[in-house]
Coordinates of C-alpha atoms in Angstrom, one line a residue:
X18 CA -4.1 16.9 0.9
X19 CA -2.0 14.1 2.5
X20 CA -0.4 13.3 -0.8
X21 CA 0.5 17.0 -1.5
X22 CA 1.9 17.5 2.0
X23 CA 4.0 14.3 1.7
X24 CA 5.1 15.1 -1.8
X25 CA 6.6 18.4 -0.6
X26 CA 8.3 16.8 2.3
X27 CA 6.3 18.3 5.2
X28 CA 6.9 15.2 7.3
X29 CA 10.6 15.0 6.8
X30 CA 11.2 16.5 10.3
X31 CA 9.0 13.9 11.9
X32 CA 11.0 11.2 10.1
X33 CA 14.3 12.6 11.4
X34 CA 12.9 12.5 14.9
X35 CA 11.6 9.0 14.6
X36 CA 14.8 7.7 13.1
X37 CA 16.9 9.4 15.7
X38 CA 14.7 7.8 18.5
X39 CA 15.0 4.3 16.9
X40 CA 18.7 4.6 16.5
X41 CA 19.3 5.8 20.1
X42 CA 17.1 3.1 21.5
X43 CA 17.6 0.2 19.2
X44 CA 20.7 0.9 17.2
X45 CA 21.4 -0.6 13.8
X46 CA 20.9 -4.2 13.1
X47 CA 24.3 -6.0 13.0
X48 CA 25.3 -7.0 9.5
X49 CA 22.1 -5.5 8.1
X50 CA 23.1 -2.0 7.2
X51 CA 20.9 0.7 8.6
X52 CA 17.8 -1.3 9.7
X53 CA 16.9 -0.9 13.3
X54 CA 17.0 -3.3 16.3
X55 CA 18.4 -6.8 16.9
X56 CA 18.4 -9.5 14.3
X57 CA 15.2 -11.1 15.4
X58 CA 13.4 -7.7 15.1
X59 CA 14.9 -7.2 11.6
X60 CA 13.7 -10.7 10.5
X61 CA 10.2 -10.1 11.9
X62 CA 9.9 -6.8 10.0
X63 CA 11.1 -8.4 6.8
X64 CA 8.4 -11.1 7.1
X65 CA 5.7 -8.4 7.9
X66 CA 6.9 -6.3 5.0
X67 CA 6.4 -9.3 2.7
X68 CA 2.7 -9.4 3.5
X69 CA 1.9 -6.7 1.0
X70 CA 5.0 -7.0 -1.2
X71 CA 5.1 -7.3 -5.0
X72 CA 5.0 -11.1 -4.9
X73 CA 2.0 -11.1 -2.5
X74 CA 0.3 -8.6 -4.8
X75 CA 0.7 -10.9 -7.8
X76 CA -0.6 -13.9 -5.9
X77 CA -3.5 -11.8 -4.6
X78 CA -4.5 -10.8 -8.1
X79 CA -4.3 -14.4 -9.5
X80 CA -6.4 -15.6 -6.6
X81 CA -9.2 -13.1 -7.2
X82 CA -9.1 -13.5 -11.0
X83 CA -9.6 -17.3 -10.5
X84 CA -12.3 -16.6 -7.9
X85 CA -14.3 -14.4 -10.2
X86 CA -14.0 -16.8 -13.1
X87 CA -15.1 -19.8 -11.0
X88 CA -18.2 -17.9 -9.7
X89 CA -18.7 -16.5 -13.3
X90 CA -18.9 -12.9 -12.0
X91 CA -17.4 -11.4 -15.2
X92 CA -18.6 -7.9 -14.3
X93 CA -16.6 -7.8 -11.1
X94 CA -13.7 -9.6 -12.9
X95 CA -13.5 -6.7 -15.4
X96 CA -13.6 -4.1 -12.6
X97 CA -11.1 -5.9 -10.5
X98 CA -8.7 -6.4 -13.4
X99 CA -8.9 -2.6 -14.2
X100 CA -8.3 -1.8 -10.5
X101 CA -5.5 -4.3 -10.0
X102 CA -3.5 -3.7 -13.1
X103 CA -4.2 0.1 -13.2
X104 CA -3.0 0.4 -9.6
X105 CA 0.4 -1.1 -10.5
X106 CA 0.9 1.4 -13.4
X107 CA -0.5 4.3 -11.3
X108 CA 2.1 3.9 -8.6
X109 CA 4.9 3.3 -11.1
X110 CA 4.0 6.6 -12.8
X111 CA 4.5 8.5 -9.6
X112 CA 7.6 6.6 -8.7
X113 CA 9.0 7.7 -12.1
X114 CA 8.1 11.3 -11.4
X115 CA 9.8 11.3 -8.0
X116 CA 12.8 9.2 -9.0
X117 CA 16.1 10.3 -7.5
X118 CA 18.3 12.7 -9.6
X119 CA 21.7 13.1 -8.1
X120 CA 20.4 11.7 -4.8
X121 CA 17.8 14.5 -4.6
X122 CA 14.2 14.0 -5.3
X123 CA 12.2 16.5 -7.4
X124 CA 10.3 18.0 -4.5
X125 CA 12.2 16.8 -1.3
X126 CA 15.1 14.8 -0.1
X127 CA 14.3 11.5 1.5
X128 CA 16.2 10.3 4.6
X129 CA 16.8 7.1 2.8
X130 CA 18.5 7.8 -0.5
X131 CA 17.7 5.6 -3.5
X132 CA 14.3 4.7 -2.3
X133 CA 11.5 6.2 -4.5
X134 CA 8.5 8.1 -3.3
X135 CA 5.8 7.0 -2.7
X136 CA 6.1 3.7 -0.8
X137 CA 4.9 0.9 -3.0
X138 CA 4.3 -1.3 0.0
X139 CA 2.1 1.3 1.7
X140 CA 0.3 1.8 -1.6
X141 CA -0.3 -1.9 -2.3
X142 CA -1.3 -2.6 1.3
X143 CA -4.2 -0.2 1.1
X144 CA -5.3 -1.5 -2.3
X145 CA -5.3 -5.1 -1.3
X146 CA -6.8 -4.5 2.1
X147 CA -9.7 -2.5 0.6
X148 CA -10.5 -5.1 -2.1
X149 CA -10.3 -8.0 0.4
X150 CA -12.6 -6.1 2.8
X151 CA -15.0 -5.2 0.0
X152 CA -15.2 -8.8 -1.2
X153 CA -15.8 -10.6 2.0
X154 CA -18.2 -8.1 3.6
X155 CA -20.5 -7.4 0.7
X156 CA -23.0 -10.3 1.1
X157 CA -25.2 -9.2 3.9
X158 CA -22.6 -9.5 6.7
X159 CA -23.3 -8.1 10.2
X160 CA -22.0 -4.8 11.3
X161 CA -19.8 -6.5 14.0
X162 CA -18.3 -8.7 11.3
X163 CA -17.6 -5.8 9.0
X164 CA -16.1 -3.8 11.8
X165 CA -13.8 -6.7 12.8
X166 CA -12.6 -7.3 9.3
X167 CA -12.1 -3.6 8.7
X168 CA -10.1 -3.2 11.9
X169 CA -8.0 -6.2 11.1
X170 CA -7.2 -4.8 7.6
X171 CA -6.2 -1.4 9.1
X172 CA -4.0 -3.2 11.6
X173 CA -2.2 -5.1 8.8
X174 CA -1.7 -1.9 6.8
X175 CA -0.3 -0.1 9.8
X176 CA 2.2 -2.8 10.9
X177 CA 3.3 -3.4 7.3
X178 CA 4.0 0.3 6.8
X179 CA 5.8 0.5 10.2
X180 CA 8.0 -2.4 9.1
X181 CA 9.2 -0.3 6.2
X182 CA 10.2 2.4 8.7
X183 CA 11.9 -0.1 11.1
X184 CA 13.8 -1.5 8.1
X185 CA 14.9 2.1 7.2
X186 CA 13.5 1.7 3.7
X187 CA 11.1 4.6 3.7
X188 CA 10.4 7.9 5.3
X189 CA 7.1 9.1 6.8
X190 CA 6.5 11.1 3.6
X191 CA 6.9 7.9 1.5
X192 CA 4.4 6.0 3.7
X193 CA 1.7 8.8 3.8
X194 CA 2.3 9.4 0.1
X195 CA 1.6 5.7 -0.6
X196 CA -1.5 5.6 1.5
X197 CA -2.9 8.9 0.0
X198 CA -2.2 7.8 -3.6
X199 CA -3.9 4.5 -2.9
X200 CA -7.0 6.3 -1.7
X201 CA -7.0 8.5 -4.8
X202 CA -6.8 5.4 -7.1
X203 CA -9.5 3.6 -5.2
X204 CA -11.8 6.6 -5.5
X205 CA -11.2 6.7 -9.3
X206 CA -11.8 3.0 -9.5
X207 CA -15.1 3.2 -7.6
X208 CA -16.3 5.9 -9.9
X209 CA -15.4 3.7 -12.8
X210 CA -17.4 0.9 -11.1
X211 CA -20.5 3.1 -10.8
X212 CA -20.2 4.1 -14.5
X213 CA -19.9 0.5 -15.5
X214 CA -23.1 -0.4 -13.6
X215 CA -24.9 2.5 -15.3
X216 CA -23.9 1.6 -18.8
X217 CA -23.7 -2.2 -18.6
X218 CA -26.2 -3.3 -16.0
X219 CA -28.9 -0.7 -16.6

């Protein structure tokens, strides 16, 4: 539902209100185009944005592949590889569908022209946060520990997505679309995991 709403631009009005508020209270960053706030605020958001960027995603994947090889968990390595590589092509497919044509997207016009729906950072942040949470909480950890890690992962996803708004790179539609699409892919991936357990570990 969230993806459908965002795909049709139902949050464009909210984006306009937020961007107007940011411009009126922070202004544009000097020498940095239409990003909001003073230069230190801009640099902070650039660094936060990089937490779940493409480079971080590649390093994240390499780390977990090596991890699974070292512990000789080839079953989870197979599932992780499918989820990790599949997620990349999954989001690219939707970015292709919603690429700009004459500055207008297929279903709605973004406030930020030239940036494709959905947000790749929002999408990748949910994918990485979920996999990281799943891996470090699956071995009999306490409920308090799981809640702490889960809350921290949600916090990272939120501040990363907010940084894309403060940098004026994405609209609210792009962010919610990225989150929603990531949840869809993770549900597909978990279904594949269950099928793998039935067929290969039965």
